[in-house]
Structures are given as structure tokens and as C-alpha cells.
Short mmCIF file of C-alpha atoms in Angstrom, two decimals:
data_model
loop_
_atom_site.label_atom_id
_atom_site.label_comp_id
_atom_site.label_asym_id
_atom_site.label_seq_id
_atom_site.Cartn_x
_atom_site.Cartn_y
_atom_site.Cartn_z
CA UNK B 158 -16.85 -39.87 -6.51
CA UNK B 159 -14.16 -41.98 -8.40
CA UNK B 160 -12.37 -42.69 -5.47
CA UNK B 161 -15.11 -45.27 -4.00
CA UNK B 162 -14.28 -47.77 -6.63
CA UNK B 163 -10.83 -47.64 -5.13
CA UNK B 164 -9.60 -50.85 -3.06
CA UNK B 165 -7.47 -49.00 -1.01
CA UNK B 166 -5.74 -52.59 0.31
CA UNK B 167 -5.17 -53.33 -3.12
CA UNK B 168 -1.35 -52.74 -3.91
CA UNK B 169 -1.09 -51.23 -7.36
CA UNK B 170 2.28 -50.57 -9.48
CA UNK B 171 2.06 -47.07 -10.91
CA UNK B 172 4.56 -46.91 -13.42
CA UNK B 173 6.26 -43.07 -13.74
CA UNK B 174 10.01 -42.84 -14.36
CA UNK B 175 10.13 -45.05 -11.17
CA UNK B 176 7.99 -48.01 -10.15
CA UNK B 177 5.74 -47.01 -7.47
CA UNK B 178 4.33 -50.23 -5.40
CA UNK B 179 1.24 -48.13 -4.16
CA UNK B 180 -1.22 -48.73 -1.40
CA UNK B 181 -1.95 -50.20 1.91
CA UNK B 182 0.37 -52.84 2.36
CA UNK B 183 3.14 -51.54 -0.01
CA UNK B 184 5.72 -52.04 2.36
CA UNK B 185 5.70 -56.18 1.89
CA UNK B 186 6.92 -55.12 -1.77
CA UNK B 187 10.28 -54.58 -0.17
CA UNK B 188 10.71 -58.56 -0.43
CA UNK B 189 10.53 -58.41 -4.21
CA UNK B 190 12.63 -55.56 -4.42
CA UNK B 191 15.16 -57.34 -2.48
CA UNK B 192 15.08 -60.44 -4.57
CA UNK B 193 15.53 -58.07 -7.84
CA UNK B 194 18.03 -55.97 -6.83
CA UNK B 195 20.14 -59.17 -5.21
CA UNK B 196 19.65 -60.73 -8.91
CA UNK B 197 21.60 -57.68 -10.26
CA UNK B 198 24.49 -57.91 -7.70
CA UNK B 199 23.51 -55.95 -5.35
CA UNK B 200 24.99 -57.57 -2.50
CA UNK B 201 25.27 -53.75 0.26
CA UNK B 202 23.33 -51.11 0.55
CA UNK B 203 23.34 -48.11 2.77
CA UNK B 204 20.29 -47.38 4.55
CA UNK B 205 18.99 -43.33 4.77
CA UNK B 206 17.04 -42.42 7.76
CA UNK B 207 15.66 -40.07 10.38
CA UNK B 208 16.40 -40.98 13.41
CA UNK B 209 13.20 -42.77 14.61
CA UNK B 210 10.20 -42.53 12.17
CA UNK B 211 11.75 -45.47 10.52
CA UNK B 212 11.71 -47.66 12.96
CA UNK B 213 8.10 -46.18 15.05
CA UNK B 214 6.03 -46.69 11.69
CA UNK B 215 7.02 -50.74 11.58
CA UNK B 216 9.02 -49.92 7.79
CA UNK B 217 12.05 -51.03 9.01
CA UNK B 218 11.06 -54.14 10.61
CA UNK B 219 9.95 -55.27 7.48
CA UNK B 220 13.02 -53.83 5.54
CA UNK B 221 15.46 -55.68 7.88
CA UNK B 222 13.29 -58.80 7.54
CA UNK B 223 13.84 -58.52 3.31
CA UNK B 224 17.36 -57.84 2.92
CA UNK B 225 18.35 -60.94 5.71
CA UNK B 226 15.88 -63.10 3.52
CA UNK B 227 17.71 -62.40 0.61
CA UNK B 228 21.63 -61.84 1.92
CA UNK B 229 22.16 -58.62 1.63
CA UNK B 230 24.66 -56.53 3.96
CA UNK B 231 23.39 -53.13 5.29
CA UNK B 232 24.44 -50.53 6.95
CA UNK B 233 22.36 -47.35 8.24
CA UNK B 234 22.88 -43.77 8.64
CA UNK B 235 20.32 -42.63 10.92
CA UNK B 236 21.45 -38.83 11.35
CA UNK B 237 19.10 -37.36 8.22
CA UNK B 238 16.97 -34.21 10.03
CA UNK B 239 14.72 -32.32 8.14
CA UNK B 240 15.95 -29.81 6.14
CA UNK B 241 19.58 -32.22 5.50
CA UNK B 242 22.75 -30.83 4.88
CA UNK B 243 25.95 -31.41 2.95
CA UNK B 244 27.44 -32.89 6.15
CA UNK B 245 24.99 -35.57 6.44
CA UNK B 246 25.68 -36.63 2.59
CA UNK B 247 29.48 -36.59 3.31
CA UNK B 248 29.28 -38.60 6.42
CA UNK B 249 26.69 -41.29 5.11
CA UNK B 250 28.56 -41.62 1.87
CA UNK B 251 32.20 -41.85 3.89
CA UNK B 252 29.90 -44.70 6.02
CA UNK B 253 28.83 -46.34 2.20
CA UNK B 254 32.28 -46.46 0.63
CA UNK B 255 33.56 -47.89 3.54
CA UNK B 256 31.17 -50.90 4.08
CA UNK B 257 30.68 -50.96 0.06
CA UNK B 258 27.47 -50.43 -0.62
CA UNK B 259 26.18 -51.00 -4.05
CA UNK B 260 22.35 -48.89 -3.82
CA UNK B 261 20.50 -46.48 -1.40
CA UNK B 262 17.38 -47.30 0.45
CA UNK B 263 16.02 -44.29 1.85
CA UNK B 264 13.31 -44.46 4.91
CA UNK B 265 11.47 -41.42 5.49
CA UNK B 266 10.10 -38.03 4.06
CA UNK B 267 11.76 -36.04 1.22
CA UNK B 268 14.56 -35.17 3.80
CA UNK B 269 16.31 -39.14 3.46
CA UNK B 270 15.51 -39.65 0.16
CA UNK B 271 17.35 -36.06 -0.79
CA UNK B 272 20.10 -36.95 0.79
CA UNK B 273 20.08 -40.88 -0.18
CA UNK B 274 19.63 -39.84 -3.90
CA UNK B 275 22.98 -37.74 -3.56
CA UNK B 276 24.91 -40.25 -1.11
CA UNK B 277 23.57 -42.23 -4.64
CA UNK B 278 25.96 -40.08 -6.83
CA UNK B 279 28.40 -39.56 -5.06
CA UNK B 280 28.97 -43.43 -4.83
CA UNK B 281 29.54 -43.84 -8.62
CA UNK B 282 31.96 -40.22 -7.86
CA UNK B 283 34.43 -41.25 -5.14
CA UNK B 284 36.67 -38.32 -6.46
CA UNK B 285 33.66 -36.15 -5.15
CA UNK B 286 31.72 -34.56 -2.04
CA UNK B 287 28.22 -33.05 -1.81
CA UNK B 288 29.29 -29.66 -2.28
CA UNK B 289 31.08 -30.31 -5.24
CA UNK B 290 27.29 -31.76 -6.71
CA UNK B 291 25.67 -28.46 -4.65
CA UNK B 292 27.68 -25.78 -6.26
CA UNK B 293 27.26 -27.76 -9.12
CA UNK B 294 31.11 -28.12 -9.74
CA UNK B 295 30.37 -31.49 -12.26
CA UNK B 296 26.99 -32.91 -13.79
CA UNK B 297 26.58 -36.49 -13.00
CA UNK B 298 25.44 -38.91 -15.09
CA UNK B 299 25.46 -41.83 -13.16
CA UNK B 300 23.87 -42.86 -9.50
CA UNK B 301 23.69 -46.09 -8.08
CA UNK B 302 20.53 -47.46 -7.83
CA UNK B 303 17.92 -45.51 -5.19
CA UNK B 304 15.01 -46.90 -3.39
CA UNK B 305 12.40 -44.80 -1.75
CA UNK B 306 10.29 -46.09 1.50
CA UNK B 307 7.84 -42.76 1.67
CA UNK B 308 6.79 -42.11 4.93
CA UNK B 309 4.97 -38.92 4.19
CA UNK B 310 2.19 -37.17 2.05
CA UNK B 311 3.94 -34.49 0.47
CA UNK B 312 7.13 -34.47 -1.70
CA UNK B 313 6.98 -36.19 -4.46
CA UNK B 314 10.29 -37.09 -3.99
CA UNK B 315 9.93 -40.93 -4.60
CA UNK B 316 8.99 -40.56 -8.17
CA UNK B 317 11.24 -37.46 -9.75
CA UNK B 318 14.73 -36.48 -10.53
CA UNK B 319 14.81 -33.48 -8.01
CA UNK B 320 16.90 -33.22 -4.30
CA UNK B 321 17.49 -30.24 -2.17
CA UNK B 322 20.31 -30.56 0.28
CA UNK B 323 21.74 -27.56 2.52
CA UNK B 324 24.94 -25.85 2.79
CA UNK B 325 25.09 -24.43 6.66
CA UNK B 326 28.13 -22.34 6.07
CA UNK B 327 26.59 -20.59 3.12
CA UNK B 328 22.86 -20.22 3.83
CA UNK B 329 22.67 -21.92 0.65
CA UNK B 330 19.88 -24.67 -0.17
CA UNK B 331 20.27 -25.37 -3.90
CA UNK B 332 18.38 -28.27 -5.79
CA UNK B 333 19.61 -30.46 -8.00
CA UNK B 334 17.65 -32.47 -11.09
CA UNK B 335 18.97 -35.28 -12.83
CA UNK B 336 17.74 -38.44 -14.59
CA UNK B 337 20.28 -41.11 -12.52
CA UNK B 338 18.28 -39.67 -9.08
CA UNK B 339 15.32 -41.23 -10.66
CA UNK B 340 14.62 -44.15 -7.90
CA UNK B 341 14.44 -47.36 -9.09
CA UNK B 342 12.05 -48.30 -6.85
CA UNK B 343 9.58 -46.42 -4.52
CA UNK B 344 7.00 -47.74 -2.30
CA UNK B 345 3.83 -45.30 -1.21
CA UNK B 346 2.24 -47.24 2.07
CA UNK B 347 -0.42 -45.04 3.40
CA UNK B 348 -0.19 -47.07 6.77
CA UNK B 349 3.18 -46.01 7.37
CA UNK B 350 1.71 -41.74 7.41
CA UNK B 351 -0.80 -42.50 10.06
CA UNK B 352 1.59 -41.72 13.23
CA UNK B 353 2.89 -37.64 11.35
CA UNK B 354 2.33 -35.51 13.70
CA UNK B 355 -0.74 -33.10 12.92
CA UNK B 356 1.54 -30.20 12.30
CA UNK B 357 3.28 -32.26 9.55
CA UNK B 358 0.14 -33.94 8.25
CA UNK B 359 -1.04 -30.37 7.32
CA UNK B 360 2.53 -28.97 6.44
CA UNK B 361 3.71 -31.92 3.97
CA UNK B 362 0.03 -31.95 1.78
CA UNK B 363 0.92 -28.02 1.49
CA UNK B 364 3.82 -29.05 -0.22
CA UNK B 365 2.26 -30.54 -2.21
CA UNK B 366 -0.57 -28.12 -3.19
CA UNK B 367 2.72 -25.31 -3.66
CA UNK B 368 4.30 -28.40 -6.06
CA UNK B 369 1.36 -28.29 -8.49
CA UNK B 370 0.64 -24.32 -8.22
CA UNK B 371 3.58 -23.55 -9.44
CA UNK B 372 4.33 -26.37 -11.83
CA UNK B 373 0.93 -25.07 -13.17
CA UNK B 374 1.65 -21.81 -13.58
CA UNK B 375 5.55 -22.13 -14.84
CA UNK B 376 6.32 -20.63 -18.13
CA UNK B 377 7.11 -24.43 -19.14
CA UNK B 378 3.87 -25.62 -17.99
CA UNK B 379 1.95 -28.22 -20.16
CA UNK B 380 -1.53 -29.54 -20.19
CA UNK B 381 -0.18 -32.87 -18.59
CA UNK B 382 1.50 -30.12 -15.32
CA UNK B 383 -2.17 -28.64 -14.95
CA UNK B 384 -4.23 -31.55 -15.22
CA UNK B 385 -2.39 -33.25 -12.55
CA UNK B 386 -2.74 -30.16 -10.22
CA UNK B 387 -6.35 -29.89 -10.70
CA UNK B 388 -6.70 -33.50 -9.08
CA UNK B 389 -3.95 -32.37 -6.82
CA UNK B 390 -5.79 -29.96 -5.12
CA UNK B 391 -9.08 -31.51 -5.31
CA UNK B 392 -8.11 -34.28 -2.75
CA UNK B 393 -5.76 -32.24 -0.52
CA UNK B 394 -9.29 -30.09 -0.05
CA UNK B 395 -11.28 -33.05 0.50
CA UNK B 396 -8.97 -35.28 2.71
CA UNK B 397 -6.46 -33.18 4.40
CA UNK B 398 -9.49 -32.32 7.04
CA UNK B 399 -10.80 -35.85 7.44
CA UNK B 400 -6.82 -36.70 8.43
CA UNK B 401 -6.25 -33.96 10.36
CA UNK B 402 -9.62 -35.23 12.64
CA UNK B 403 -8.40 -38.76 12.22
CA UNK B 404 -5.18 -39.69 11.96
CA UNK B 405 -5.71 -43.26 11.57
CA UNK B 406 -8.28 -42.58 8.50
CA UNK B 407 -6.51 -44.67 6.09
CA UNK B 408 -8.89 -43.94 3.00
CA UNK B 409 -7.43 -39.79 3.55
CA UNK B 410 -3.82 -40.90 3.93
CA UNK B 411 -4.43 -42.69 0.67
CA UNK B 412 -5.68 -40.17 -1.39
CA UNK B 413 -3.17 -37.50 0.22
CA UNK B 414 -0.64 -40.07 -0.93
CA UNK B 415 -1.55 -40.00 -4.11
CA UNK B 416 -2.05 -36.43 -4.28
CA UNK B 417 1.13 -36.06 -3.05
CA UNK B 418 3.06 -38.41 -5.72
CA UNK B 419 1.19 -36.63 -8.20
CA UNK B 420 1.97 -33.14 -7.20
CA UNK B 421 5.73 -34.73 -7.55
CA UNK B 422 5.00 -36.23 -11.37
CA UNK B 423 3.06 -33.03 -11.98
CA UNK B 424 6.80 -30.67 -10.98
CA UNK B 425 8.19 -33.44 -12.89
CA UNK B 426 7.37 -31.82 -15.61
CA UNK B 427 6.25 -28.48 -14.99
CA UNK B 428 8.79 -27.33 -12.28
CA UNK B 429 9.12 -25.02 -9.87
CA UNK B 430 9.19 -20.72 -9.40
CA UNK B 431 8.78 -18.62 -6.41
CA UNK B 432 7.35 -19.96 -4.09
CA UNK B 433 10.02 -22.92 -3.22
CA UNK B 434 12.71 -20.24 -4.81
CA UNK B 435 11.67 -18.00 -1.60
CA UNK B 436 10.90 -20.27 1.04
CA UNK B 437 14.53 -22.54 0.23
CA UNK B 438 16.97 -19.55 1.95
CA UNK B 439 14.04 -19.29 5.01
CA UNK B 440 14.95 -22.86 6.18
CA UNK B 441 18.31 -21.88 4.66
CA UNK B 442 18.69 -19.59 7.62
CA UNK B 443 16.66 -21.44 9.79
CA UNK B 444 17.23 -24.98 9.32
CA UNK B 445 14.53 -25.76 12.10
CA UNK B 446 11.23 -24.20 9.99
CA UNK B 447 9.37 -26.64 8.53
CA UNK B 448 10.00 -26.58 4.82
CA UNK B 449 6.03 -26.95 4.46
CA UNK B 450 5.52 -24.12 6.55
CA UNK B 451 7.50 -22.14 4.93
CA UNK B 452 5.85 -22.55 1.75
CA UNK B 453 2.43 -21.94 3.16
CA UNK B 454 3.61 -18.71 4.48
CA UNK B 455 4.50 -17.52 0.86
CA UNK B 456 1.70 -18.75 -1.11
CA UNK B 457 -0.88 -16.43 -0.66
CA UNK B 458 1.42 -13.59 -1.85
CA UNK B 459 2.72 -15.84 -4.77
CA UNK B 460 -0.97 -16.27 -5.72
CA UNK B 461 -1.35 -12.60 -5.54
CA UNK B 462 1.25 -11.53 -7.64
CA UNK B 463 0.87 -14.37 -10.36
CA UNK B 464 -2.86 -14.26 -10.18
CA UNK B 465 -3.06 -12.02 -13.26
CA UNK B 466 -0.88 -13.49 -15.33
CA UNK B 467 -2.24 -16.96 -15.20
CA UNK B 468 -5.87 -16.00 -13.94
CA UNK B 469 -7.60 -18.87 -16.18
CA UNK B 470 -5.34 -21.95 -14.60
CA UNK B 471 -5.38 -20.59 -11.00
CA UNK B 472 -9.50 -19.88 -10.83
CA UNK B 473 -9.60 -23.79 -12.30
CA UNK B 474 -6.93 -25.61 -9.94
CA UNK B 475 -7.84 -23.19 -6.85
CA UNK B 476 -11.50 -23.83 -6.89
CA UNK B 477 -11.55 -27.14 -4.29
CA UNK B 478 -9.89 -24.08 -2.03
CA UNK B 479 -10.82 -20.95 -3.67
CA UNK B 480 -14.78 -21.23 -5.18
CA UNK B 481 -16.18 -18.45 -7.09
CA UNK B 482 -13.33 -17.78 -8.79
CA UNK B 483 -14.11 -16.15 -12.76
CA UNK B 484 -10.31 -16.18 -13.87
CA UNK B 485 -10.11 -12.64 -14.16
CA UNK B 486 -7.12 -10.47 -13.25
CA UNK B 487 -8.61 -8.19 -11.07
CA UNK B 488 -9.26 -11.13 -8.83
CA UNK B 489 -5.87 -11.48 -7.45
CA UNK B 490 -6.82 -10.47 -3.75
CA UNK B 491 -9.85 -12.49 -3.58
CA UNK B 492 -7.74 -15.69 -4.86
CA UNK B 493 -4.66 -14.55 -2.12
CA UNK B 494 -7.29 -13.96 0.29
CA UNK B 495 -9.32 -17.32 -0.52
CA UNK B 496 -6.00 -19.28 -0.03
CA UNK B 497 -4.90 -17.75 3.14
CA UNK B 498 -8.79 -18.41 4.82
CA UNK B 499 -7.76 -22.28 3.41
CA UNK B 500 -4.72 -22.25 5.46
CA UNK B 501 -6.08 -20.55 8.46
CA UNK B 502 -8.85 -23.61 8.49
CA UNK B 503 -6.63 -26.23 8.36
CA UNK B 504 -4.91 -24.36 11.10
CA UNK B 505 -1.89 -22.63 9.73
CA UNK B 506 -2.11 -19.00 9.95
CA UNK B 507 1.15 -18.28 10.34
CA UNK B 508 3.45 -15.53 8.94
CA UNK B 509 6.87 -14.70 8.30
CA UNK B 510 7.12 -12.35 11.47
CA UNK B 511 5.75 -15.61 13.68
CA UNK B 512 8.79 -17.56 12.66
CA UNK B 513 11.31 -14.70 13.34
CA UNK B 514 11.99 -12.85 10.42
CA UNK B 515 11.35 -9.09 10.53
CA UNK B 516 11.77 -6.29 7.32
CA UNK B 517 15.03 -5.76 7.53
CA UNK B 518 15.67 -9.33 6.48
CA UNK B 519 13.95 -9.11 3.39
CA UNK B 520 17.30 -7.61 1.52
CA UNK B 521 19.22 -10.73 2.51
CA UNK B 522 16.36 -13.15 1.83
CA UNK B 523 16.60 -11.42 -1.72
CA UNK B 524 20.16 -11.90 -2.01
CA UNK B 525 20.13 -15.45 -1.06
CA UNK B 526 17.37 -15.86 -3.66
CA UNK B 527 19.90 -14.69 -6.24
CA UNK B 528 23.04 -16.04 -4.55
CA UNK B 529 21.63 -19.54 -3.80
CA UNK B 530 22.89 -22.26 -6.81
CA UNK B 531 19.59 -23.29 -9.03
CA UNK B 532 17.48 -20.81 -7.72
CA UNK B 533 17.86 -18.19 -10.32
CA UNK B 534 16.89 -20.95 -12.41
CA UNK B 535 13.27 -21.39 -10.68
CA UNK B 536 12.83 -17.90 -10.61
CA UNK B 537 13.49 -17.33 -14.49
CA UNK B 538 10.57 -19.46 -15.08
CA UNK B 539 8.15 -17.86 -12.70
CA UNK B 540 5.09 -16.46 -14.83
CA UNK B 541 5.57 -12.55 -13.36
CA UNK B 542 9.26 -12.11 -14.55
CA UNK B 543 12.63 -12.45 -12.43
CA UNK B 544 12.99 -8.93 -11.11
CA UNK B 545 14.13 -8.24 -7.54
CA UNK B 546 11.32 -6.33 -7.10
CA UNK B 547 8.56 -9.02 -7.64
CA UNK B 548 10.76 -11.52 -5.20
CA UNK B 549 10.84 -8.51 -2.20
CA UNK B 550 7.23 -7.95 -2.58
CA UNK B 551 6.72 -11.23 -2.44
CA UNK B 552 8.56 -11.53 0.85
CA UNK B 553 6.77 -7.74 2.05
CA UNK B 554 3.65 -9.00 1.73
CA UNK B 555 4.22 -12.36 3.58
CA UNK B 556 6.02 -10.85 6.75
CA UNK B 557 2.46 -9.81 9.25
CA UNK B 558 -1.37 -10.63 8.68
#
């Protein structure tokens, strides 16, 4: 009910590690970003994009509009595609270094600003190239300054420390959290998420419901982690349907916005395990899946196998999704179940055999799991232990329905 005393054209500033400008008509913040940042010297930046959704949502217009007002030279690399690579972050940051560019604005999902946040270190690095950050050959401590123009409902990636770039040669899709990626800026304009598509509306807020499952269910959870993903998950279930029947329903882009930046705040602090350990070497190997996708393949059997370990959080935070649930361990089908029928009403059913993948991939998917920089890491704080055997069944259980 809260939500109806919310003036969704009001712009609020929701202070995190970052400074949010959030709501409808965010986007005209970018003027007094573009005063502050020219106040501090910052005379280039590089611009981080897709190759259209920057430009077909009006952001940029307004973008260009600030930094001429204010003087500053820009430059933009336009080749960021989902799932971005360590060739993108060499050639935008050869581009940066070149023109001298000072800070990052990124323009788009958590694809641009991944890659802007590490173009962002590697500018205050010029002895260094993205695979020398994604094998994690040095630990920066420094990034120039980063500023995130969100353009979708699901990564969190404006407001926390975290990036996830690919290496194609390697199969290898690390990620990376440091406190210099924190953006300086980020600006959450739920006008600017009315033209996703329908498969990404639906694919980026299950992102964000995998962000706070697992962040709630880490072995470095906290109250703060689980609160946040109760909310999380409460909206997504309320206004990912009214978005997916109306597009142009600003009042659901809004709160899937701010479900979204919270699921990011809420991984913040709570991290990651399995599920985004497992679905990172799928679009790994197949750069084209939707990372959301992915992750709504997996989570039914990540529910399944953590269910009895962290009954009491799931049956709370799944119950928008999931009702009925007691919080008792023998529940663990009914809760994988439960979450799959969610999917499979918001119209993704799919499995890992629809995208490809057959058994006899499940060894290397393993592997890769184990392999892969970082994700070791996300897997050694999953609640069910870091066995091979709990990742493969994990995998097994998501390949058919």
C-alpha cells in the first residue's frame, strides 16, 4: 500500500555509496552533474554505450545537451553488447587515453556500466589492460570517476562496487568488486525502461529477484541483505505483470526500478553464490543468452538444493512468488516447484536444453565454474557447501522440464 503515497514525478536523491537521482525525470539531473564534475576539472569524458538504446530512449539527447552547456569534450564508444568483453574495455579505453578523458559516463544496462567502470580503472592504470584486472593480475585502488545513466530494471549495477566483463578466448566471465567502481553518480529514470523489449523487461527484474535470493541466503548474509530482498521480491511480484501488459505503465517501471537498485544495495552487502556462479560460464560459452535468462533457468534448482538449509529466509522472501510456504526443509520441491510456475507465468519456461546445452556439457560447465577467476569465491559462500557435486546437480536438474 506504501507505494500510493509515492510521487513518482518527484526526483528523489537516494544516497547509497553512490548518489542515485531517482525517478521520472532523473535524466535532467545530468545538467547538475555536469556542472559538478566540470567544477572538479573534469574537462573529457568517454561515453559507454550500446549501440542504439542510448540514443532510442531520448538519454543521450539530454546528455549531449549537458556536457555542451557546460564545455566538456566527449567522445563515445558505442560497441558495448550484452554480455561485454575484454576487447570492448581495451578498445574504449585505447579510444579514452587517446582523446584524454578524465571520467566514464555509461548509457545503458549493466553491460556499459561493467565495462565503463573498468575502462574507469584502467584510466588511472595506463601500464594495464582488462585482462590484467580479469585475471586479477593487480588490485586497483583507484578509478576515475564513473557515472551511471540506467536504462534497465535489473542490475544494480549503478549503485555497487561489482562488474563482470568476458574473456572470449577463455570462456571465462569473472567479476570484479572494488570500492573505486563505486559510481559517483547514477541516475534511475523509469521513463527511459519503457521501450525494453518484453523479453528483457521480464529477464532483467529476474536478475534482480536471483540478486536478493542469493545475497539472502549467503553465508555472509545480514539482516540489512534479507530485509531488502523481502521488498525486492514483493514488487517484482506485483509489477513485473502490470509492465509486461503495459509497457508504458510508468508507476511498474518505477517500482521495478527500485526493486532493482535495491536488489543491487541488497548484493552489496550480502553477495552472490550459485546461481550467478553457474549461469556466468553459460553466457561464457554463449555470449548471445541473455544473462537474465540464464539465471532464471538455474533458480529453481538453486532453490531446491538451498531450500533446507535456509528454509526460514526463503519461505519469508519467496512468499510474493511462492505462498504457503512453512519454512520447513522438507519443502524444497514445493518452493523449486512454486518458483518455476512464477517463471512459467511471466512467460519464461525455459531450460537449459532450450538454449543448447545437453548432459554432456555439464562436466565443462563444472570446470569453468572452478576455472573461471572469482567464481570459486561465490561458490565458497553458497549456504549448501562448495562441492562439485552440489554445482553438477545443480546444472542436472536445470537441463529439461
Amino acid at each position: 500500500m506504501w507505494e500510493k503515497d509515492i510521487n513518482i514525478h518527484e526526483v528523489k536523491e537516494i544516497r547509497t555509496r553512490t548518489s542515485v537521482f531517482f525517478g521520472v525525470g532523473a535524466i535532467q539531473k545530468i545538467h547538475d552533474i555536469a556542472k559538478d564534475i566540470k567544477s572538479k576539472g573534469i574537462d573529457k569524458v568517454i561515453v559507454m554505450s550500446g549501440k542504439h538504446a542510448y540514443k532510442s530512449t531520448g538519454a543521450w539527447d539530454v546528455v549531449e545537451a549537458a556536457l555542451k552547456e557546460y564545455g566538456i569534450g566527449y567522445i563515445n564508444f558505442d560497441q558495448v553488447t550484452p554480455n561485454p568483453n575484454t576487447h570492448h574495455v581495451n578498445d574504449a579505453t585505447k579510444m579514452a587515453r587517446e582523446f584524454g578523458a578524465k571520467a566514464v559516463i555509461s548509457i545503458g544496462g549493466g553491460s556499459p556500466t561493467d565495462a565503463g567502470k573498468s575502462v574507469a580503472i584502467l584510466l588511472e592504470y595506463p601500464d594495464k589492460e582488462a585482462d590484467d584486472i580479469y585475471e586479477f593480475r593487480f588490485t586497483p585502488t583507484k578509478a576515475a570517476p564513473v557515472i551511471s545513466i540506467n536504462l534497465t530494471h535489473g542490475t544494480g549495477s549503478e549503485t555497487n562496487r561489482f562488474a563482470v566483463v568476458t574473456n572470449l578466448e577463455k570462456n571465462f566471465k569473472p567479476a570484479i568488486a572494488y570500492d573505486c567502481i563505486y559510481p559517483t553518480y547514477a541516475i534511475d529514470d523509469p521513463q527511459l525502461m519503457t521501450k525494453l523489449s518484453p523479453k528483457q523487461t521480464r529477464y532483467v527484474s529476474i536478475d534482480a529477484v536471483n540478486h536478493v535470493v542469493e545475497a539472502a541466503t549467503s553465508t555472509v548474509a545480514s539482516p540489512y541483505s534479507i530485509t531488502l530482498a523481502k521488498q525486492v521480491v514483493e514488487l517484482v511480484a506485483k509489477y513485473l505483470p502490470k509492465a509486461i501488459a503495459n509497457p508504458e505503465d510508468l508507476e511498474a517501471r518505477y517500482f521495478l526500478c527500485y526493486a532493482a537498485m535495491m536488489g543491487g544495495v541488497s548484493f552489496d552487502n550480502g553477495l552472490l553464490h550459485y546461481t550467478h556462479a553457474l549461469e556466468h560460464p553459460l553466457s561464457a560459452v554463449k555470449p548471445d543468452l541473455s544473462h537474465g535468462l540464464g539465471l532464471a533457468i538455474l533458480l529453481p534448482a538453486v532453490v531446491k538444493t538451498i531450500y533446507k538449509d535456509k528454509a526460514a529466509t526463503l519461505a519469508d522472501i519467496l512468499a510474493p512468488i511462492v505462498p504457503g510456504l512453512k519454512g520447513d526443509a522438507s519443502e524444497a520441491d514445493k518452493a523449486a516447484d512454486g518458483v518455476y510456475a512464477w517463471l512459467k507465468s511471466v512467460d519464461v519456461p525455459e531450460k537449459l536444453e532450450d538454449m543448447g546445452f545437453k548432459a554432456e556439457d555439464v562436466d565443462k560447465l563444472t570446470d569453468l565454474v572452478f576455472t573461471t577467476p572469482s567464481l570459486e569465491g561465490l561458490i565458497n559462500i553458497g549456504p549448501s557447501g562448495n562441492s562439485r557435486e552440489v554445482v553438477r546437480k545443480i546444472y542436472e536438474d536445470s537441463l529439461s522440464k
